PDB file of C-alpha atoms and ligand atoms in Angstrom:
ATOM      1  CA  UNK A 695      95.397  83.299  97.703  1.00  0.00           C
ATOM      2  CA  UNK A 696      96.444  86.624  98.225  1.00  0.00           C
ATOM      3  CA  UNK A 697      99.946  87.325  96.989  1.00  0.00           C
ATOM      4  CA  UNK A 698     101.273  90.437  98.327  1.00  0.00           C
ATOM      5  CA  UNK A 699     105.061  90.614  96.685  1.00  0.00           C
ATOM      6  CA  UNK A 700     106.621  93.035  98.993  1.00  0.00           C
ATOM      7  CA  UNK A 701     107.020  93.268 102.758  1.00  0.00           C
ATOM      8  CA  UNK A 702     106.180  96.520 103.250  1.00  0.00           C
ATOM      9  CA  UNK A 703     103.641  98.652 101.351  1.00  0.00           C
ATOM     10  CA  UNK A 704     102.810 101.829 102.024  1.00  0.00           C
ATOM     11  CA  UNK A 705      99.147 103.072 100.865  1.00  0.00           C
ATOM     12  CA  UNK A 706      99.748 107.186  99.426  1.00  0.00           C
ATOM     13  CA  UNK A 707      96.094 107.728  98.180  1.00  0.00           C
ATOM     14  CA  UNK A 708      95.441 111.418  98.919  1.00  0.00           C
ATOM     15  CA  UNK A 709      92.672 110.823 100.962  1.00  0.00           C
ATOM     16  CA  UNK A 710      94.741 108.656 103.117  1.00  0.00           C
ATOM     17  CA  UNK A 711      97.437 110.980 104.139  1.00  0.00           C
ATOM     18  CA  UNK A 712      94.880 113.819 104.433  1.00  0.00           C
ATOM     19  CA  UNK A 713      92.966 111.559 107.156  1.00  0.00           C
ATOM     20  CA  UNK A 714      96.016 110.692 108.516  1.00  0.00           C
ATOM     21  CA  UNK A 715      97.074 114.202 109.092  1.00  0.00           C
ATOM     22  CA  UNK A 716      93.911 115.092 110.468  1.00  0.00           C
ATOM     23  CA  UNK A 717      94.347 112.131 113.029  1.00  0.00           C
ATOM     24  CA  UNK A 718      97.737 113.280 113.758  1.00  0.00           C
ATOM     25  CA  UNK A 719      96.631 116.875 115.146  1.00  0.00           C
ATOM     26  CA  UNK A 720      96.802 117.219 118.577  1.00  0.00           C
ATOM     27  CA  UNK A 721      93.319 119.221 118.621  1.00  0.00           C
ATOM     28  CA  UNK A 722      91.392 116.378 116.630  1.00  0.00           C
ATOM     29  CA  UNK A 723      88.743 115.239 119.018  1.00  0.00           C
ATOM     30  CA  UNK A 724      87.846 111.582 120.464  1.00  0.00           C
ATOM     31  CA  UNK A 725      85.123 111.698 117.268  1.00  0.00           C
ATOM     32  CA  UNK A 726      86.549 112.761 114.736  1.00  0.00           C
ATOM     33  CA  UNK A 727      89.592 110.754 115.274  1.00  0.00           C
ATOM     34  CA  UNK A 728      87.442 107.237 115.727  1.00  0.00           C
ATOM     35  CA  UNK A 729      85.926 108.174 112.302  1.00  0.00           C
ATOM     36  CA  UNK A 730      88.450 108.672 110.295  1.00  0.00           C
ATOM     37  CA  UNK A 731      90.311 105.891 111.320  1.00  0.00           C
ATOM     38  CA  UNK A 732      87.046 103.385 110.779  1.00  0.00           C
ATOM     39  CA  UNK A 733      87.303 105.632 107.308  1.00  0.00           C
ATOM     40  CA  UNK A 734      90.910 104.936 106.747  1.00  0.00           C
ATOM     41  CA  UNK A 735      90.655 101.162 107.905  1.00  0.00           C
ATOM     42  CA  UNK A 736      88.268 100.531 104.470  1.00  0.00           C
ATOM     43  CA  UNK A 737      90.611 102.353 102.030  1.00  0.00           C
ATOM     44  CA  UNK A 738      93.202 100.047 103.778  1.00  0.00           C
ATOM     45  CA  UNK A 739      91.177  97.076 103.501  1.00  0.00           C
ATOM     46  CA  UNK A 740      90.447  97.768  99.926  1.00  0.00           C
ATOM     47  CA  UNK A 741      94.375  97.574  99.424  1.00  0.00           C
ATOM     48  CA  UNK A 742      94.768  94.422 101.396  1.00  0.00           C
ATOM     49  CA  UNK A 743      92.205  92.597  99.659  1.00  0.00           C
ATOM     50  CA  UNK A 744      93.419  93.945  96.456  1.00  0.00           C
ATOM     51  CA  UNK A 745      94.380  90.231  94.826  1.00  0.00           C
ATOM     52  CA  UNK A 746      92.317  88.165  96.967  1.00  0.00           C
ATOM     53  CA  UNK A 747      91.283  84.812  94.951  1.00  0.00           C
ATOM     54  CA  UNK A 748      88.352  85.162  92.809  1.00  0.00           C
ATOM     55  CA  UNK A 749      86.166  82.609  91.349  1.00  0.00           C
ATOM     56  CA  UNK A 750      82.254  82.977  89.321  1.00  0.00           C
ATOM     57  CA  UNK A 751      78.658  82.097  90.284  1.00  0.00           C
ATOM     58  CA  UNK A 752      75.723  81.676  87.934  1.00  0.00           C
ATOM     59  CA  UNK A 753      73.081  84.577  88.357  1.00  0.00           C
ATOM     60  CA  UNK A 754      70.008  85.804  86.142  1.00  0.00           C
ATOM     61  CA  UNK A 755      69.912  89.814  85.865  1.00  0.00           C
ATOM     62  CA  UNK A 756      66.968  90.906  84.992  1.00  0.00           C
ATOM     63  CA  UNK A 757      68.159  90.791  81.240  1.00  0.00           C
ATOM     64  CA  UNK A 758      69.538  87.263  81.057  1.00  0.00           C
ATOM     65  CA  UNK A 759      72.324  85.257  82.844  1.00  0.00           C
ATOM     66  CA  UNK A 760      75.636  85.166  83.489  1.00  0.00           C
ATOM     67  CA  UNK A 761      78.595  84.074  85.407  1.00  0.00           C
ATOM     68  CA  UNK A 762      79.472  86.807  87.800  1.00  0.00           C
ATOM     69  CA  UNK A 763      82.408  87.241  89.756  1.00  0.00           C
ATOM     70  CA  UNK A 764      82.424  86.591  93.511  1.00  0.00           C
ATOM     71  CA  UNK A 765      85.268  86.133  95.746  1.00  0.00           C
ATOM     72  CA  UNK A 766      86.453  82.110  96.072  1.00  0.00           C
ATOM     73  CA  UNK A 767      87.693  80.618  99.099  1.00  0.00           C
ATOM     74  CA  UNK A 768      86.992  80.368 103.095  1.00  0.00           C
ATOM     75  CA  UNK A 769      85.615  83.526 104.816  1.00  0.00           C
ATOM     76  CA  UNK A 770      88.685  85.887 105.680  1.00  0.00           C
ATOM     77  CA  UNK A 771      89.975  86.026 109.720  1.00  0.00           C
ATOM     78  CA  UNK A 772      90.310  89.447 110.648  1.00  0.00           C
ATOM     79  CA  UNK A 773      91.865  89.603 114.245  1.00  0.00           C
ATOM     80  CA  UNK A 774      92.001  92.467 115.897  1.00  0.00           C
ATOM     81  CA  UNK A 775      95.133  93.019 118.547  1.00  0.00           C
ATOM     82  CA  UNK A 776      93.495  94.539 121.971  1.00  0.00           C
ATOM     83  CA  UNK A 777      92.498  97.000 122.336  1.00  0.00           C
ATOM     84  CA  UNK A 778      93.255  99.440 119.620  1.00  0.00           C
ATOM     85  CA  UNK A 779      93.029  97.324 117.487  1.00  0.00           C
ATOM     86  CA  UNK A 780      88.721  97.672 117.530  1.00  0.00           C
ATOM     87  CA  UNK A 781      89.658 100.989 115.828  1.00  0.00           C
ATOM     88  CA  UNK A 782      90.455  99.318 112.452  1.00  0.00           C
ATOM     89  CA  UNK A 783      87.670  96.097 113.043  1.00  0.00           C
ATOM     90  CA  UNK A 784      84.509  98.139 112.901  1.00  0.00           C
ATOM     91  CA  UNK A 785      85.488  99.549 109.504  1.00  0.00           C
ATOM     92  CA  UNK A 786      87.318  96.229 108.253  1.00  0.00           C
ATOM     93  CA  UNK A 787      84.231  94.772 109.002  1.00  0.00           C
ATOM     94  CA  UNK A 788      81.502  97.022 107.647  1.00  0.00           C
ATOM     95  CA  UNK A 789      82.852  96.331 104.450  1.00  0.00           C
ATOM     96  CA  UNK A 790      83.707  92.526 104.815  1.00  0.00           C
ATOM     97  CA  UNK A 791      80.761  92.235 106.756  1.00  0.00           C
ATOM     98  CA  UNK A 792      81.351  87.823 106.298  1.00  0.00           C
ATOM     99  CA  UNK A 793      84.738  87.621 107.892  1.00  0.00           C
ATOM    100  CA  UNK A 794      85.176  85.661 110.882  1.00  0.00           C
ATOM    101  CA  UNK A 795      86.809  87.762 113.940  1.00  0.00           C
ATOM    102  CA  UNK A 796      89.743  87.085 116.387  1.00  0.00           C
ATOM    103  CA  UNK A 797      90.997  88.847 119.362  1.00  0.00           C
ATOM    104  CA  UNK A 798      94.598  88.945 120.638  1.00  0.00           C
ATOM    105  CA  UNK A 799      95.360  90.572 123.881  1.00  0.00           C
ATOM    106  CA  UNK A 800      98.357  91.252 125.190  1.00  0.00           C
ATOM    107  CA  UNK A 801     100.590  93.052 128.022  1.00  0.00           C
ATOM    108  CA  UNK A 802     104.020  94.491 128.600  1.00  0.00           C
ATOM    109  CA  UNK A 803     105.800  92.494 131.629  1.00  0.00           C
ATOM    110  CA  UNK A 804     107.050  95.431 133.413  1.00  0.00           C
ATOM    111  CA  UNK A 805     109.846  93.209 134.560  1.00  0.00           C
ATOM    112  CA  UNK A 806     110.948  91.228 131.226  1.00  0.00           C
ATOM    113  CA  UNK A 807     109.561  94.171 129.406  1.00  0.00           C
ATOM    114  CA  UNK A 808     108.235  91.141 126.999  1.00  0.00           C
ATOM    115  CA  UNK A 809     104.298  90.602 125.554  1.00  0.00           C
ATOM    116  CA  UNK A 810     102.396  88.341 127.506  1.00  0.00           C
ATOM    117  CA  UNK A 811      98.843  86.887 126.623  1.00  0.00           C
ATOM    118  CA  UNK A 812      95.536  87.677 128.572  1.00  0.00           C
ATOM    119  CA  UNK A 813      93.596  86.648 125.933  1.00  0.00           C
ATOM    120  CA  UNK A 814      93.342  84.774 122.897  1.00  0.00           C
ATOM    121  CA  UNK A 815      90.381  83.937 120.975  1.00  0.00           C
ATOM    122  CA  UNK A 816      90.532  83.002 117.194  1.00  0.00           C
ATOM    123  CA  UNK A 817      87.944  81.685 114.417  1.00  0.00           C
ATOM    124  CA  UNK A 818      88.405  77.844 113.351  1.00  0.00           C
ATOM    125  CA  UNK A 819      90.707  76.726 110.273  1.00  0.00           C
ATOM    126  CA  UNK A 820      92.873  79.346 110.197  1.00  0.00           C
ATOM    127  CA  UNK A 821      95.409  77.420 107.690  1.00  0.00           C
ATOM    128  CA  UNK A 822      92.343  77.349 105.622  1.00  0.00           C
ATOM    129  CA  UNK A 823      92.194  81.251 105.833  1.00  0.00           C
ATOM    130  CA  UNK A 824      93.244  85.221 104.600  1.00  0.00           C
ATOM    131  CA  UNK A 825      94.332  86.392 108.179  1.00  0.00           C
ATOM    132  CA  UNK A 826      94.570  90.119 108.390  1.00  0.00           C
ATOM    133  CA  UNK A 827      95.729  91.018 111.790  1.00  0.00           C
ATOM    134  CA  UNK A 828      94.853  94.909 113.154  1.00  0.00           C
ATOM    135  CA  UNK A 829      97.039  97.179 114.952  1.00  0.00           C
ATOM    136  CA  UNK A 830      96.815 100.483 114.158  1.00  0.00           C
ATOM    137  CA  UNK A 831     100.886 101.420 115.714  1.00  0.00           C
ATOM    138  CA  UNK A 832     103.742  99.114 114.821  1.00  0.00           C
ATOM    139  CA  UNK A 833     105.602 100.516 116.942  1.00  0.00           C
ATOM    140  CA  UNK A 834     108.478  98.376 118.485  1.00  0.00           C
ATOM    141  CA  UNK A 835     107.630  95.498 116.918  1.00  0.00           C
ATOM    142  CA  UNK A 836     107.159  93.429 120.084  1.00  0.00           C
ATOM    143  CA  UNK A 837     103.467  92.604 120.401  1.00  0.00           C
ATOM    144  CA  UNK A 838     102.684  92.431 116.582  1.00  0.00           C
ATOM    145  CA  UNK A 839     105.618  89.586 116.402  1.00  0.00           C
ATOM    146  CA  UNK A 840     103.636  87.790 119.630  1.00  0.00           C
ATOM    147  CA  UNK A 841     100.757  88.155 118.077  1.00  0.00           C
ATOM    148  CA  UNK A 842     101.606  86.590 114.575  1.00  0.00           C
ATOM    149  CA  UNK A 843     103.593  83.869 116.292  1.00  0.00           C
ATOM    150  CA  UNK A 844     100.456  83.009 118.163  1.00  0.00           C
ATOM    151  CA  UNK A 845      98.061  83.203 114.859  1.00  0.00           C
ATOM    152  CA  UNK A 846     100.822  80.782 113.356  1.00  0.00           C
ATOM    153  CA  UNK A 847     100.673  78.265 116.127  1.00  0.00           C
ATOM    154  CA  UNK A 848      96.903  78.518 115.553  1.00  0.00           C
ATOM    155  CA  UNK A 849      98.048  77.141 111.804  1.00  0.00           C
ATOM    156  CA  UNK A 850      97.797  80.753 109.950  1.00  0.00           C
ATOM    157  CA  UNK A 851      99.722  80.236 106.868  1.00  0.00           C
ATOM    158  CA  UNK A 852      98.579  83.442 104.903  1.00  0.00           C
ATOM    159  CA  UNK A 853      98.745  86.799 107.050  1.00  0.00           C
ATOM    160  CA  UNK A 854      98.613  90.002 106.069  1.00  0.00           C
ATOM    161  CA  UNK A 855      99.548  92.649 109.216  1.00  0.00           C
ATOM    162  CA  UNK A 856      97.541  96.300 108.624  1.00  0.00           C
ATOM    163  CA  UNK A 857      98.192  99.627 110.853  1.00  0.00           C
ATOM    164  CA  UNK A 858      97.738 103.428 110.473  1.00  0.00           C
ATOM    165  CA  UNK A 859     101.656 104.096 111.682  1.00  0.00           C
ATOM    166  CA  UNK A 860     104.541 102.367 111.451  1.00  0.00           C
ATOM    167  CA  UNK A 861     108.150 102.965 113.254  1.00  0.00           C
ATOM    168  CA  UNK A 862     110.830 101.995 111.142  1.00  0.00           C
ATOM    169  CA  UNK A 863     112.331  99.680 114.267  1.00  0.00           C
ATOM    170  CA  UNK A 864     109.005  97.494 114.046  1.00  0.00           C
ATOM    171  CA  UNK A 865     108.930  97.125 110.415  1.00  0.00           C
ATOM    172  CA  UNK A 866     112.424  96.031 110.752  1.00  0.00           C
ATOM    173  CA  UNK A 867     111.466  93.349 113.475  1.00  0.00           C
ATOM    174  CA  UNK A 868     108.562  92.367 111.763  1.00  0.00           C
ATOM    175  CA  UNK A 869     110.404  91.769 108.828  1.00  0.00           C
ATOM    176  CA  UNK A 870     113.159  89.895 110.821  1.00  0.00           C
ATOM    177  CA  UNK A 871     110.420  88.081 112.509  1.00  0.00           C
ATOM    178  CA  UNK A 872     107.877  87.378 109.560  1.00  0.00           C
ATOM    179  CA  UNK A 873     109.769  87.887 106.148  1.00  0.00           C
ATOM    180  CA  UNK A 874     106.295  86.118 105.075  1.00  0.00           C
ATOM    181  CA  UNK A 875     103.626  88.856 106.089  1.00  0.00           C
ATOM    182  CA  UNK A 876     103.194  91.771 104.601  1.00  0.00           C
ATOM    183  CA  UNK A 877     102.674  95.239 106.362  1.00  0.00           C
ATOM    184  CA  UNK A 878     100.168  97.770 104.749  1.00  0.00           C
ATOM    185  CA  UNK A 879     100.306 100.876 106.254  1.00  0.00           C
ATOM    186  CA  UNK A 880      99.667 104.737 105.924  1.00  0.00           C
ATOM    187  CA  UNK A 881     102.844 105.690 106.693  1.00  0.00           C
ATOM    188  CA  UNK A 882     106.133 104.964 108.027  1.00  0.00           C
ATOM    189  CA  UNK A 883     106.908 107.466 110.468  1.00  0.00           C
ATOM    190  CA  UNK A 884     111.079 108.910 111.725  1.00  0.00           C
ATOM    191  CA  UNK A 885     111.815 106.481 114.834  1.00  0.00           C
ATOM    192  CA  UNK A 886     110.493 105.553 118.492  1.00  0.00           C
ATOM    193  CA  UNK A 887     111.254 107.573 121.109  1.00  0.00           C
ATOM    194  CA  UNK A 888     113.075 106.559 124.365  1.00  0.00           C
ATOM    195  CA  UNK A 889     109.090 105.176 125.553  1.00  0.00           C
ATOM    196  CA  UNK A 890     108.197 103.840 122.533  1.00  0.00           C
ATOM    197  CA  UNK A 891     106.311 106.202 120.851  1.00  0.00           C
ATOM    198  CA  UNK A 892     106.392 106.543 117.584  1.00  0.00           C
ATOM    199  CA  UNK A 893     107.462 110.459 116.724  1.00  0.00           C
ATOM    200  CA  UNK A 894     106.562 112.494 115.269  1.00  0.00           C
ATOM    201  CA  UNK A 895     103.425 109.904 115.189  1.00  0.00           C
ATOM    202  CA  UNK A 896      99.737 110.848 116.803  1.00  0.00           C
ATOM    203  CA  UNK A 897     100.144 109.960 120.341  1.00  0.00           C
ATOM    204  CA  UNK A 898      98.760 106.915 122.001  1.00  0.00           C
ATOM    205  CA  UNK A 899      96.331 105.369 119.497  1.00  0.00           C
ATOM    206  CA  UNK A 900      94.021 103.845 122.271  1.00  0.00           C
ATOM    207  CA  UNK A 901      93.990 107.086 124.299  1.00  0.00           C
ATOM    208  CA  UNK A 902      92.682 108.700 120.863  1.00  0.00           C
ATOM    209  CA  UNK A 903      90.035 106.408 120.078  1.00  0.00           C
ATOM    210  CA  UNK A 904      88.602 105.939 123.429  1.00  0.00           C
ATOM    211  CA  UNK A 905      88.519 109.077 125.288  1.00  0.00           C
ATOM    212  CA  UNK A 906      91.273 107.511 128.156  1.00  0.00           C
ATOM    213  CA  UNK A 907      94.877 109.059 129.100  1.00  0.00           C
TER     214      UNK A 907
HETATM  215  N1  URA B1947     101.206 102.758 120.528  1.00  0.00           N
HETATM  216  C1  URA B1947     100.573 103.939 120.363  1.00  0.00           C
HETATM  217  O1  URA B1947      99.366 104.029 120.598  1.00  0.00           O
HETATM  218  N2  URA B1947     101.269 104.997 119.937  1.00  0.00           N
HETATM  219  C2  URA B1947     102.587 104.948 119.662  1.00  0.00           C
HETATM  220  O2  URA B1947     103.166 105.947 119.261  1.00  0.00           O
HETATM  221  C3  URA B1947     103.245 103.711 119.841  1.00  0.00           C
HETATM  222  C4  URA B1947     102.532 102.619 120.271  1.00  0.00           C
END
């Protein structure tokens, strides 16, 4: 099992933040900003996976055998949380190519102004699982807390939550929320604005990735 001591955890590896600043540019094209964050998504993933469970298989080199260390346990759930966040799977994936994947949409009610599902599709034995769920913006707090309630109700017992950005207000509701699931992120940005946003932030993730406004 993964053990993850604090609730928030903020990755500062140099090439990180100079990524993230990169991403953050206004100018940074549709491109370049889908690369680096597939980029960033693996040196995230390598800090997520940092203490998974280990255990040893038997193996000849071609000098003699030995017992060499693999990872133990069930194949890891990585979910990704529509639609941006496909930004952080593809990397998350190329290098834990095994991992079963789950998707999580969700919408604002205009009305109730409150996340509700249009999809949900998740891999089997989740309680048996490392769940990472992927959202690149924590930004309110709102659809990350829907979506981890849902994973739980699917029997998730160890989830990890990994974005790009963070707001301080959704870190706070996460936290209220989901004491038990860790955030790794690149950075925890000044506030929201009055729609949401996170400022000084990069904009609207999705928009970024996919070419859309
Ligand atoms: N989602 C985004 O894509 N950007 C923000 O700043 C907040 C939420």
């Amino acid at each position: 099992m993964i053990r993850m001591e604090q609730h928030l955890n903020l990755v500062e590896h140099p090439l990180v933040q100079h990524k993230l600043t990169i991403m953050r540019k206004k100018e940074t094209s549709t491109n370049s900003f889908r690369r680096l964050l597939r980029e960033i998504s693996q040196l995230l993933a390598y800090e997520i996976t940092r203490e998974l469970d280990m255990t040893t298989t038997r193996i000849e080199t071609p000098m003699g055998a030995m017992d060499a260390p693999t990872i133990g346990g069930k194949k890891l759930a990585l979910i990704s949380i529509l639609r941006a966040g496909n930004g952080l799977l593809d990397g998350v994936l190329e290098l834990i190519p095994a991992a079963r994947v789950g998707f999580v949409g969700l919408y604002r009610d205009e009305e109730t102004l409150r996340p509700v599902q249009y999809y949900y599709k998740v891999p089997d034995s989740l309680e048996d699982r490392l769940v990472i769920a992927l959202d690149p913006m924590l930004a309110t707090g709102n659809s990350s807390v829907a979506a981890i309630d849902l994973l739980k109700k699917s029997g998730a017992r160890n989830i990890r939550f990994m974005c790009l950005l963070a707001a301080p207000e959704g870190v706070a509701r996460m936290k209220e929320a989901h004491p038990d699931v860790p955030i790794v992120t690149a950075a925890v940005d000044e506030k929201l604005n009055e729609n949401g946003y996170i400022v000084p932030g990069l904009g609207d993730a999705g928009d970024r990735m996919f070419g859309t406004k």
